[in-house]
Amino acid sequence: MKQRFRNYKVIVVVAIYFSSVSILAGCGFKDIDKRVFVTGIGIDPAEKLEGGYKITLKLSLPVASIKSSTGPNYEYLVYEGETLAESIRILETHTDKVLEFGHAKIIVINEDLLEDNVKDFMDYFIRRSDIQLIAWVAAAKTSAESILRVEPAAESAVSSTLVNFFGGSGSDSPFIVSTFLYEFRRNMLSDGIDAVLPLVDATEDKKELIVNQSLVVKEKSKPFELSSEQSKYYNSLLNGMNGFSYKAESEDLTLVINMEKIKVKYKILTNKGKPTSIKMNVKMIGIIGQSNKNLSLKDLNKYDKIASEAMKGEIEDFLTTVQEKNLDPMGFGLRYRTMMLYDKNTNSEWQNVYPTLPLEVSVNVSLKGTGSIE
C-alpha cells in the first residue's frame, strides 16, 4: 500500500513539473550590448508641429574602459510629436538597441512649457516606474536640447555633469535648488505650496553649464524667476542650506560673513480661526570671513547686531517679493491647512488673505569669531 502511495506522489510531482515548464513565458533577456542607456531627457516646444513637443534623448555610448577613455561619448536622438509617449516610441526605431531609461536622472524642460502644459507631459514621466523616484527636474533658460548638448571638458565618460549639480552628489551650493520629479509633481498638485525648479543656462561658447537661479512654477501662470540671491535665501530658509557668504554694511564698516548653520522656525498666528500674520524666527551661526577694517573680539556683539539687521532685511525682501506675486514656495498655505479642521473653504480663505498677510521676521546672528589675522 505504501509503495503504491509513493509511486502516486512521484507521478503527481512529475506532472506538476512538466506542466509548469510548459507555461513558462521566458525572461526575454537581452545582452548588455543590445542596450543603450538614456542619461537625459529634454523637452522643448515643437518647431514644426503646433502644440507638439520636441523630445531630445541623450544616450551614453559604452566605452571599453573608463580609464582609457579620452572623454564622454554621446549620441542624441531628436523627434517632434504630439505626445511624449508617441515621440519616444518613434525614437525607439532610430536606434538598433533597446532604450534603457533606468539611468535617466535628469529631465530638462524648456521654460516656455512651464506655463500651461505641465500636467500634460509630466503625466508620462510619473507613470514610468523606472524614473519617477530617481530623476531630477530642471528648467532650461534657452532650450532643453541645447542644455543637454553641452559637454563640459571636465565631464568624464559614462557620466552626466548636469546630474552632479543636484542633490549634493557633486556641487554643493546654496545657490542650487534641487527638485526630484515626484517632488515637482506633488507641489504642483498640492494646495498651499508652489513648486520651485532650478534654472539651467549655458555660457556663450556652450562649454559650461550655469545653475544658480530658479523658477517658481504655478499652474496657469508665467513662472517667476528667482535671482541668484533669492534662490540662496529660499534654499537656506526651506532646506537649511548653509555655507553661503553674506555682505553686511553699516556706516563705514563692511563685513563678509560665512554662515555655518541656519535654523528656521515659523508659525502662522490666527485669531478666531482666521490667519492674522506669519511669525518667523531665524538663528544663524557663522564667522567673519572678510572685513574692510581691523576687528576686535570685544566688539563681537556689535558685529552680531550689524549682521542680524542686514540678514533680516534680505529675508524680508525675499518673502515679500514672492508674497506680492501671490506665490508660496515656502509652503505657508500647506502649513495653515494642517492647522485647521477640514473645510472646503479653507484654501480659498487662505488665498484671499495671503498676499497681504503681515510678516514678522526676527533674525539672530551669532558670530563665533572675527577671523583675526595677526
mmCIF file of C-alpha atoms in Angstrom:
data_model
loop_
_atom_site.group_PDB
_atom_site.id
_atom_site.type_symbol
_atom_site.label_atom_id
_atom_site.label_comp_id
_atom_site.label_asym_id
_atom_site.label_seq_id
_atom_site.Cartn_x
_atom_site.Cartn_y
_atom_site.Cartn_z
ATOM 1 C CA MET A 1 0.000 0.000 0.000
ATOM 2 C CA LYS A 2 2.853 2.357 0.956
ATOM 3 C CA GLN A 3 4.694 1.561 -2.284
ATOM 4 C CA ARG A 4 1.623 2.414 -4.358
ATOM 5 C CA PHE A 5 1.265 5.732 -2.480
ATOM 6 C CA ARG A 6 4.908 6.655 -3.170
ATOM 7 C CA ASN A 7 4.504 5.921 -6.873
ATOM 8 C CA TYR A 8 1.411 8.083 -6.943
ATOM 9 C CA LYS A 9 3.323 11.016 -5.326
ATOM 10 C CA VAL A 10 6.136 10.690 -7.871
ATOM 11 C CA ILE A 11 3.687 10.766 -10.766
ATOM 12 C CA VAL A 12 1.970 13.876 -9.356
ATOM 13 C CA VAL A 13 5.285 15.725 -8.842
ATOM 14 C CA VAL A 14 6.490 14.901 -12.364
ATOM 15 C CA ALA A 15 3.162 16.020 -13.825
ATOM 16 C CA ILE A 16 3.322 19.368 -11.953
ATOM 17 C CA TYR A 17 6.942 19.903 -13.096
ATOM 18 C CA PHE A 18 6.214 19.400 -16.805
ATOM 19 C CA SER A 19 3.018 21.467 -16.550
ATOM 20 C CA SER A 20 4.990 24.345 -15.030
ATOM 21 C CA VAL A 21 7.680 24.160 -17.722
ATOM 22 C CA SER A 22 5.112 24.267 -20.488
ATOM 23 C CA ILE A 23 3.551 27.543 -19.243
ATOM 24 C CA LEU A 24 6.813 29.460 -18.598
ATOM 25 C CA ALA A 25 6.997 32.504 -20.874
ATOM 26 C CA GLY A 26 10.756 33.021 -20.633
ATOM 27 C CA CYS A 27 12.597 36.093 -19.291
ATOM 28 C CA GLY A 28 13.156 37.811 -22.642
ATOM 29 C CA PHE A 29 16.757 38.591 -21.667
ATOM 30 C CA LYS A 30 18.790 40.826 -23.937
ATOM 31 C CA ASP A 31 22.547 41.179 -23.662
ATOM 32 C CA ILE A 32 24.080 44.438 -22.437
ATOM 33 C CA ASP A 33 25.498 45.153 -25.892
ATOM 34 C CA LYS A 34 21.932 45.255 -27.213
ATOM 35 C CA ARG A 35 21.030 48.082 -24.835
ATOM 36 C CA VAL A 36 21.824 51.798 -24.741
ATOM 37 C CA PHE A 37 21.356 53.978 -21.656
ATOM 38 C CA VAL A 38 19.361 57.221 -21.745
ATOM 39 C CA THR A 39 21.065 59.659 -19.346
ATOM 40 C CA GLY A 40 18.986 62.753 -20.013
ATOM 41 C CA ILE A 41 15.646 63.810 -21.488
ATOM 42 C CA GLY A 42 14.941 67.244 -22.949
ATOM 43 C CA ILE A 43 11.523 68.692 -23.778
ATOM 44 C CA ASP A 44 11.032 71.741 -25.993
ATOM 45 C CA PRO A 45 8.035 73.154 -27.865
ATOM 46 C CA ALA A 46 7.802 71.626 -31.327
ATOM 47 C CA GLU A 47 9.108 73.834 -34.130
ATOM 48 C CA LYS A 48 7.199 72.204 -36.977
ATOM 49 C CA LEU A 49 4.128 70.883 -35.175
ATOM 50 C CA GLU A 50 1.680 73.214 -33.463
ATOM 51 C CA GLY A 51 1.034 72.226 -29.858
ATOM 52 C CA GLY A 52 3.519 69.367 -30.033
ATOM 53 C CA TYR A 53 6.810 68.610 -28.309
ATOM 54 C CA LYS A 54 10.388 68.185 -29.441
ATOM 55 C CA ILE A 55 11.975 65.380 -27.469
ATOM 56 C CA THR A 56 15.735 65.023 -27.137
ATOM 57 C CA LEU A 57 17.271 61.891 -25.657
ATOM 58 C CA LYS A 58 20.900 61.919 -24.563
ATOM 59 C CA LEU A 59 22.370 58.449 -24.939
ATOM 60 C CA SER A 60 25.567 57.437 -23.207
ATOM 61 C CA LEU A 61 27.550 55.181 -25.520
ATOM 62 C CA PRO A 62 29.543 52.351 -23.926
ATOM 63 C CA VAL A 63 33.347 52.520 -23.685
ATOM 64 C CA ALA A 64 35.795 49.641 -23.351
ATOM 65 C CA SER A 65 37.400 51.141 -20.242
ATOM 66 C CA ILE A 66 36.696 54.341 -18.320
ATOM 67 C CA LYS A 67 40.418 54.798 -17.580
ATOM 68 C CA SER A 68 41.432 54.501 -21.222
ATOM 69 C CA SER A 69 38.580 56.688 -22.485
ATOM 70 C CA THR A 70 39.606 60.143 -23.702
ATOM 71 C CA GLY A 71 36.230 61.728 -22.916
ATOM 72 C CA PRO A 72 32.482 61.313 -22.967
ATOM 73 C CA ASN A 73 30.849 59.760 -25.957
ATOM 74 C CA TYR A 74 27.221 60.594 -26.540
ATOM 75 C CA GLU A 75 24.552 60.257 -29.166
ATOM 76 C CA TYR A 76 21.457 62.435 -29.385
ATOM 77 C CA LEU A 77 18.057 61.377 -30.704
ATOM 78 C CA VAL A 78 15.573 64.141 -31.565
ATOM 79 C CA TYR A 79 11.961 63.866 -32.691
ATOM 80 C CA GLU A 80 8.848 66.041 -32.755
ATOM 81 C CA GLY A 81 5.426 64.578 -31.962
ATOM 82 C CA GLU A 82 2.066 65.407 -30.474
ATOM 83 C CA THR A 83 2.745 63.495 -27.257
ATOM 84 C CA LEU A 84 5.796 62.337 -25.323
ATOM 85 C CA ALA A 85 4.790 58.693 -25.419
ATOM 86 C CA GLU A 86 4.388 58.777 -29.183
ATOM 87 C CA SER A 87 7.697 60.570 -29.723
ATOM 88 C CA ILE A 88 9.698 58.187 -27.557
ATOM 89 C CA ARG A 89 8.119 55.180 -29.258
ATOM 90 C CA ILE A 90 9.252 56.588 -32.590
ATOM 91 C CA LEU A 91 12.743 57.288 -31.222
ATOM 92 C CA GLU A 92 12.990 53.618 -30.297
ATOM 93 C CA THR A 93 13.083 52.994 -34.030
ATOM 94 C CA HIS A 94 16.000 55.403 -34.520
ATOM 95 C CA THR A 95 18.476 53.049 -32.896
ATOM 96 C CA ASP A 96 19.175 49.338 -33.175
ATOM 97 C CA LYS A 97 19.358 48.933 -29.395
ATOM 98 C CA VAL A 98 16.856 48.898 -26.552
ATOM 99 C CA LEU A 99 16.474 52.304 -24.894
ATOM 100 C CA GLU A 100 17.087 51.855 -21.157
ATOM 101 C CA PHE A 101 15.630 54.672 -19.011
ATOM 102 C CA GLY A 102 16.836 53.324 -15.662
ATOM 103 C CA HIS A 103 19.735 55.833 -15.681
ATOM 104 C CA ALA A 104 17.730 58.833 -16.921
ATOM 105 C CA LYS A 105 18.362 61.003 -13.880
ATOM 106 C CA ILE A 106 17.717 64.407 -15.400
ATOM 107 C CA ILE A 107 14.685 65.844 -17.194
ATOM 108 C CA VAL A 108 15.192 69.299 -18.683
ATOM 109 C CA ILE A 109 12.081 71.283 -19.600
ATOM 110 C CA ASN A 110 12.013 74.390 -21.749
ATOM 111 C CA GLU A 111 10.925 77.368 -19.661
ATOM 112 C CA ASP A 112 8.162 78.187 -22.155
ATOM 113 C CA LEU A 113 6.378 74.893 -21.449
ATOM 114 C CA LEU A 114 6.003 75.502 -17.724
ATOM 115 C CA GLU A 115 3.121 77.932 -18.047
ATOM 116 C CA ASP A 116 0.274 75.803 -19.417
ATOM 117 C CA ASN A 117 1.127 72.220 -20.296
ATOM 118 C CA VAL A 118 2.870 70.846 -17.228
ATOM 119 C CA LYS A 119 0.294 68.199 -16.312
ATOM 120 C CA ASP A 120 0.036 67.070 -19.908
ATOM 121 C CA PHE A 121 3.618 65.932 -20.395
ATOM 122 C CA MET A 122 4.565 65.235 -16.755
ATOM 123 C CA ASP A 123 1.910 62.538 -16.605
ATOM 124 C CA TYR A 124 4.038 60.370 -18.884
ATOM 125 C CA PHE A 125 7.101 60.525 -16.642
ATOM 126 C CA ILE A 126 5.190 59.880 -13.430
ATOM 127 C CA ARG A 127 3.713 56.715 -14.931
ATOM 128 C CA ARG A 128 7.217 55.379 -15.652
ATOM 129 C CA SER A 129 8.271 53.415 -12.556
ATOM 130 C CA ASP A 130 11.897 53.296 -13.734
ATOM 131 C CA ILE A 131 12.483 57.060 -13.430
ATOM 132 C CA GLN A 132 9.765 58.521 -11.180
ATOM 133 C CA LEU A 133 11.890 58.246 -7.996
ATOM 134 C CA ILE A 134 15.383 58.931 -9.387
ATOM 135 C CA ALA A 135 15.013 61.756 -11.907
ATOM 136 C CA TRP A 136 15.774 65.400 -11.164
ATOM 137 C CA VAL A 137 13.797 68.087 -12.988
ATOM 138 C CA ALA A 138 15.276 71.365 -14.217
ATOM 139 C CA ALA A 139 14.116 74.240 -16.404
ATOM 140 C CA ALA A 140 16.102 75.370 -19.427
ATOM 141 C CA LYS A 141 16.568 79.079 -19.988
ATOM 142 C CA THR A 142 17.299 78.712 -23.690
ATOM 143 C CA SER A 143 16.286 75.291 -24.964
ATOM 144 C CA ALA A 144 16.363 71.891 -23.339
ATOM 145 C CA GLU A 145 18.154 70.398 -26.343
ATOM 146 C CA SER A 146 20.980 72.943 -26.226
ATOM 147 C CA ILE A 147 21.440 72.365 -22.477
ATOM 148 C CA LEU A 148 21.645 68.596 -22.925
ATOM 149 C CA ARG A 149 24.180 69.009 -25.732
ATOM 150 C CA VAL A 150 26.621 70.973 -23.536
ATOM 151 C CA GLU A 151 29.576 68.710 -22.802
ATOM 152 C CA PRO A 152 31.984 70.411 -20.357
ATOM 153 C CA ALA A 153 35.648 69.490 -20.645
ATOM 154 C CA ALA A 154 35.605 68.123 -17.102
ATOM 155 C CA GLU A 155 32.871 65.645 -17.935
ATOM 156 C CA SER A 156 34.068 62.076 -17.704
ATOM 157 C CA ALA A 157 32.950 59.072 -19.697
ATOM 158 C CA VAL A 158 29.705 57.342 -18.750
ATOM 159 C CA SER A 159 28.550 60.231 -16.554
ATOM 160 C CA SER A 160 26.483 63.388 -16.762
ATOM 161 C CA THR A 161 27.802 66.680 -15.457
ATOM 162 C CA LEU A 162 24.308 68.140 -15.195
ATOM 163 C CA VAL A 163 23.210 65.479 -12.696
ATOM 164 C CA ASN A 164 26.146 66.316 -10.417
ATOM 165 C CA PHE A 165 24.706 69.772 -9.771
ATOM 166 C CA PHE A 166 21.761 68.353 -7.843
ATOM 167 C CA GLY A 167 21.287 66.500 -4.581
ATOM 168 C CA GLY A 168 24.726 67.330 -3.193
ATOM 169 C CA SER A 169 26.331 64.405 -5.006
ATOM 170 C CA GLY A 170 28.734 66.769 -6.755
ATOM 171 C CA SER A 171 28.468 70.528 -6.427
ATOM 172 C CA ASP A 172 27.049 71.553 -3.030
ATOM 173 C CA SER A 173 25.991 75.181 -3.167
ATOM 174 C CA PRO A 174 23.133 77.127 -1.521
ATOM 175 C CA PHE A 175 22.513 78.774 -4.896
ATOM 176 C CA ILE A 176 21.459 75.436 -6.434
ATOM 177 C CA VAL A 177 17.892 74.260 -5.955
ATOM 178 C CA SER A 178 17.346 70.509 -6.344
ATOM 179 C CA THR A 179 13.918 69.093 -7.168
ATOM 180 C CA PHE A 180 13.036 65.460 -7.737
ATOM 181 C CA LEU A 181 10.402 64.553 -10.302
ATOM 182 C CA TYR A 182 7.966 63.343 -7.651
ATOM 183 C CA GLU A 183 8.531 66.482 -5.554
ATOM 184 C CA PHE A 184 7.784 68.692 -8.530
ATOM 185 C CA ARG A 185 4.526 66.880 -9.286
ATOM 186 C CA ARG A 186 3.470 66.793 -5.626
ATOM 187 C CA ASN A 187 3.998 70.530 -5.147
ATOM 188 C CA MET A 188 2.336 71.331 -8.469
ATOM 189 C CA LEU A 189 -0.818 69.463 -7.453
ATOM 190 C CA SER A 190 -0.939 70.437 -3.764
ATOM 191 C CA ASP A 191 -2.852 73.430 -2.460
ATOM 192 C CA GLY A 192 -0.800 75.815 -0.338
ATOM 193 C CA ILE A 193 2.637 75.382 -1.916
ATOM 194 C CA ASP A 194 4.203 76.220 -5.284
ATOM 195 C CA ALA A 195 6.891 74.146 -6.979
ATOM 196 C CA VAL A 196 10.422 75.505 -7.482
ATOM 197 C CA LEU A 197 12.753 74.302 -10.230
ATOM 198 C CA PRO A 198 16.430 75.057 -10.828
ATOM 199 C CA LEU A 199 17.020 77.178 -13.919
ATOM 200 C CA VAL A 200 19.887 75.945 -16.102
ATOM 201 C CA ASP A 201 21.754 78.172 -18.507
ATOM 202 C CA ALA A 202 24.937 77.758 -20.556
ATOM 203 C CA THR A 203 27.857 80.026 -21.334
ATOM 204 C CA GLU A 204 28.000 81.657 -24.764
ATOM 205 C CA ASP A 205 30.553 79.152 -26.028
ATOM 206 C CA LYS A 206 28.320 76.275 -24.833
ATOM 207 C CA LYS A 207 31.167 74.721 -22.877
ATOM 208 C CA GLU A 208 29.934 75.286 -19.333
ATOM 209 C CA LEU A 209 26.639 74.948 -17.504
ATOM 210 C CA ILE A 210 25.392 77.556 -15.017
ATOM 211 C CA VAL A 211 22.893 76.686 -12.270
ATOM 212 C CA ASN A 212 22.391 79.499 -9.764
ATOM 213 C CA GLN A 213 18.833 80.690 -10.419
ATOM 214 C CA SER A 214 15.439 79.085 -10.057
ATOM 215 C CA LEU A 215 11.804 79.340 -11.125
ATOM 216 C CA VAL A 216 8.663 79.333 -9.007
ATOM 217 C CA VAL A 217 6.139 77.384 -11.077
ATOM 218 C CA LYS A 218 2.422 77.856 -10.537
ATOM 219 C CA GLU A 219 -0.222 76.285 -12.696
ATOM 220 C CA LYS A 220 -1.601 78.525 -15.461
ATOM 221 C CA SER A 221 0.788 81.339 -14.527
ATOM 222 C CA LYS A 222 4.004 82.580 -16.057
ATOM 223 C CA PRO A 223 6.907 81.142 -13.995
ATOM 224 C CA PHE A 224 8.526 83.693 -11.703
ATOM 225 C CA GLU A 225 12.303 83.842 -11.905
ATOM 226 C CA LEU A 226 14.231 83.992 -8.646
ATOM 227 C CA SER A 227 17.613 85.686 -8.826
ATOM 228 C CA SER A 228 20.748 84.015 -7.521
ATOM 229 C CA GLU A 229 20.395 85.788 -4.169
ATOM 230 C CA GLN A 230 16.699 84.937 -3.870
ATOM 231 C CA SER A 231 17.432 81.302 -4.735
ATOM 232 C CA LYS A 232 20.056 81.289 -1.995
ATOM 233 C CA TYR A 233 17.634 82.571 0.626
ATOM 234 C CA TYR A 234 14.905 80.163 -0.485
ATOM 235 C CA ASN A 235 17.331 77.264 -0.150
ATOM 236 C CA SER A 236 18.590 78.458 3.207
ATOM 237 C CA LEU A 237 15.175 79.090 4.749
ATOM 238 C CA LEU A 238 13.439 75.976 3.452
ATOM 239 C CA ASN A 239 16.233 73.431 3.285
ATOM 240 C CA GLY A 240 18.670 74.791 5.886
ATOM 241 C CA MET A 241 21.434 75.088 3.293
ATOM 242 C CA ASN A 242 24.492 76.677 4.846
ATOM 243 C CA GLY A 243 27.938 77.607 3.668
ATOM 244 C CA PHE A 244 26.934 80.857 1.994
ATOM 245 C CA SER A 245 28.517 84.235 2.394
ATOM 246 C CA TYR A 246 26.738 87.479 3.018
ATOM 247 C CA LYS A 247 27.932 91.059 2.969
ATOM 248 C CA ALA A 248 26.747 93.283 5.834
ATOM 249 C CA GLU A 249 27.379 97.015 5.812
ATOM 250 C CA SER A 250 26.989 99.654 8.493
ATOM 251 C CA GLU A 251 28.342 103.158 8.078
ATOM 252 C CA ASP A 252 31.989 102.656 7.071
ATOM 253 C CA LEU A 253 32.259 99.007 8.152
ATOM 254 C CA THR A 254 31.826 96.152 5.658
ATOM 255 C CA LEU A 255 31.725 92.528 6.788
ATOM 256 C CA VAL A 256 31.577 89.352 4.751
ATOM 257 C CA ILE A 257 30.078 86.638 6.912
ATOM 258 C CA ASN A 258 30.346 82.918 6.231
ATOM 259 C CA MET A 259 27.273 81.183 7.617
ATOM 260 C CA GLU A 260 27.851 77.703 9.009
ATOM 261 C CA LYS A 261 24.449 76.853 10.471
ATOM 262 C CA ILE A 262 20.951 78.158 9.969
ATOM 263 C CA LYS A 263 17.820 77.180 11.851
ATOM 264 C CA VAL A 264 14.377 78.424 10.860
ATOM 265 C CA LYS A 265 11.113 78.187 12.754
ATOM 266 C CA TYR A 266 7.863 79.843 11.853
ATOM 267 C CA LYS A 267 4.252 79.730 12.846
ATOM 268 C CA ILE A 268 1.069 81.160 11.452
ATOM 269 C CA LEU A 269 -0.810 83.206 14.015
ATOM 270 C CA THR A 270 -4.603 83.066 13.955
ATOM 271 C CA ASN A 271 -7.476 84.844 15.634
ATOM 272 C CA LYS A 272 -10.846 83.096 15.795
ATOM 273 C CA GLY A 273 -9.686 80.635 13.168
ATOM 274 C CA LYS A 274 -8.519 83.319 10.713
ATOM 275 C CA PRO A 275 -4.833 83.845 9.799
ATOM 276 C CA THR A 276 -3.516 87.163 11.090
ATOM 277 C CA SER A 277 0.262 87.027 10.476
ATOM 278 C CA ILE A 278 3.303 84.827 9.820
ATOM 279 C CA LYS A 279 5.968 84.914 12.514
ATOM 280 C CA MET A 280 9.416 83.612 11.572
ATOM 281 C CA ASN A 281 12.482 83.225 13.786
ATOM 282 C CA VAL A 282 15.851 82.644 12.131
ATOM 283 C CA LYS A 283 19.013 81.718 14.008
ATOM 284 C CA MET A 284 22.377 81.731 12.260
ATOM 285 C CA ILE A 285 25.884 80.840 13.336
ATOM 286 C CA GLY A 286 28.910 81.952 11.343
ATOM 287 C CA ILE A 287 32.282 83.610 11.276
ATOM 288 C CA ILE A 288 33.586 86.800 9.731
ATOM 289 C CA GLY A 289 35.419 85.874 6.565
ATOM 290 C CA GLN A 290 36.477 89.336 5.428
ATOM 291 C CA SER A 291 36.264 92.969 6.526
ATOM 292 C CA ASN A 292 37.485 96.338 5.337
ATOM 293 C CA LYS A 293 38.825 97.244 8.801
ATOM 294 C CA ASN A 294 40.638 95.635 11.694
ATOM 295 C CA LEU A 295 38.190 93.926 14.030
ATOM 296 C CA SER A 296 38.204 93.379 17.768
ATOM 297 C CA LEU A 297 36.746 90.433 19.678
ATOM 298 C CA LYS A 298 35.332 92.740 22.336
ATOM 299 C CA ASP A 299 33.033 94.237 19.661
ATOM 300 C CA LEU A 300 31.645 90.867 18.593
ATOM 301 C CA ASN A 301 28.144 91.718 19.876
ATOM 302 C CA LYS A 302 28.184 94.835 17.744
ATOM 303 C CA TYR A 303 29.038 92.778 14.668
ATOM 304 C CA ASP A 304 26.252 90.325 15.570
ATOM 305 C CA LYS A 305 23.758 93.168 15.531
ATOM 306 C CA ILE A 306 25.001 94.520 12.197
ATOM 307 C CA ALA A 307 24.749 91.078 10.610
ATOM 308 C CA SER A 308 21.309 90.373 12.117
ATOM 309 C CA GLU A 309 19.803 93.584 10.791
ATOM 310 C CA ALA A 310 21.299 93.077 7.342
ATOM 311 C CA MET A 311 20.103 89.485 7.087
ATOM 312 C CA LYS A 312 16.645 90.418 8.310
ATOM 313 C CA GLY A 313 16.315 92.956 5.514
ATOM 314 C CA GLU A 314 17.313 90.426 2.859
ATOM 315 C CA ILE A 315 14.969 87.705 4.166
ATOM 316 C CA GLU A 316 12.045 90.119 4.400
ATOM 317 C CA ASP A 317 12.750 91.294 0.863
ATOM 318 C CA PHE A 318 12.653 87.727 -0.482
ATOM 319 C CA LEU A 319 9.467 86.754 1.382
ATOM 320 C CA THR A 320 7.686 89.979 0.463
ATOM 321 C CA THR A 321 8.625 89.659 -3.209
ATOM 322 C CA VAL A 322 7.071 86.215 -3.638
ATOM 323 C CA GLN A 323 4.111 87.133 -1.447
ATOM 324 C CA GLU A 324 3.265 90.130 -3.634
ATOM 325 C CA LYS A 325 3.308 87.791 -6.659
ATOM 326 C CA ASN A 326 0.847 85.524 -4.776
ATOM 327 C CA LEU A 327 3.424 82.736 -4.871
ATOM 328 C CA ASP A 328 4.114 80.433 -1.949
ATOM 329 C CA PRO A 329 7.358 78.475 -2.481
ATOM 330 C CA MET A 330 7.808 78.120 1.301
ATOM 331 C CA GLY A 331 4.511 76.259 1.688
ATOM 332 C CA PHE A 332 2.912 78.601 4.242
ATOM 333 C CA GLY A 333 -0.527 77.695 2.911
ATOM 334 C CA LEU A 334 0.194 73.996 3.331
ATOM 335 C CA ARG A 335 1.176 74.590 6.967
ATOM 336 C CA TYR A 336 -2.039 76.559 7.525
ATOM 337 C CA ARG A 337 -4.122 73.710 6.111
ATOM 338 C CA THR A 338 -2.578 71.276 8.601
ATOM 339 C CA MET A 339 -3.618 73.565 11.450
ATOM 340 C CA MET A 340 -7.291 73.636 10.531
ATOM 341 C CA LEU A 341 -10.049 71.070 10.529
ATOM 342 C CA TYR A 342 -11.103 70.138 7.026
ATOM 343 C CA ASP A 343 -13.316 72.713 5.419
ATOM 344 C CA LYS A 344 -13.867 73.154 1.715
ATOM 345 C CA ASN A 345 -13.333 76.898 2.093
ATOM 346 C CA THR A 346 -10.005 76.722 3.973
ATOM 347 C CA ASN A 347 -7.794 77.014 0.907
ATOM 348 C CA SER A 348 -9.821 79.804 -0.724
ATOM 349 C CA GLU A 349 -9.782 81.793 2.540
ATOM 350 C CA TRP A 350 -6.003 81.430 2.729
ATOM 351 C CA GLN A 351 -5.578 82.503 -0.889
ATOM 352 C CA ASN A 352 -7.579 85.653 -0.191
ATOM 353 C CA VAL A 353 -5.528 86.790 2.805
ATOM 354 C CA TYR A 354 -2.026 85.504 1.917
ATOM 355 C CA PRO A 355 -0.919 88.333 -0.452
ATOM 356 C CA THR A 356 -1.419 90.943 2.305
ATOM 357 C CA LEU A 357 -0.679 88.842 5.397
ATOM 358 C CA PRO A 358 1.803 90.649 7.720
ATOM 359 C CA LEU A 359 5.255 89.053 8.033
ATOM 360 C CA GLU A 360 7.157 89.298 11.302
ATOM 361 C CA VAL A 361 10.780 88.221 10.838
ATOM 362 C CA SER A 362 13.391 88.175 13.584
ATOM 363 C CA VAL A 363 16.997 87.188 12.857
ATOM 364 C CA ASN A 364 19.611 86.351 15.459
ATOM 365 C CA VAL A 365 23.133 86.016 14.073
ATOM 366 C CA SER A 366 25.770 84.607 16.399
ATOM 367 C CA LEU A 367 29.340 85.093 15.201
ATOM 368 C CA LYS A 368 31.933 82.708 16.618
ATOM 369 C CA GLY A 369 34.912 84.864 15.864
ATOM 370 C CA THR A 370 36.397 87.673 13.859
ATOM 371 C CA GLY A 371 38.783 85.527 11.867
ATOM 372 C CA SER A 372 41.552 87.840 13.049
ATOM 373 C CA ILE A 373 44.847 87.921 11.196
ATOM 374 C CA GLU A 374 47.855 88.557 13.390
#
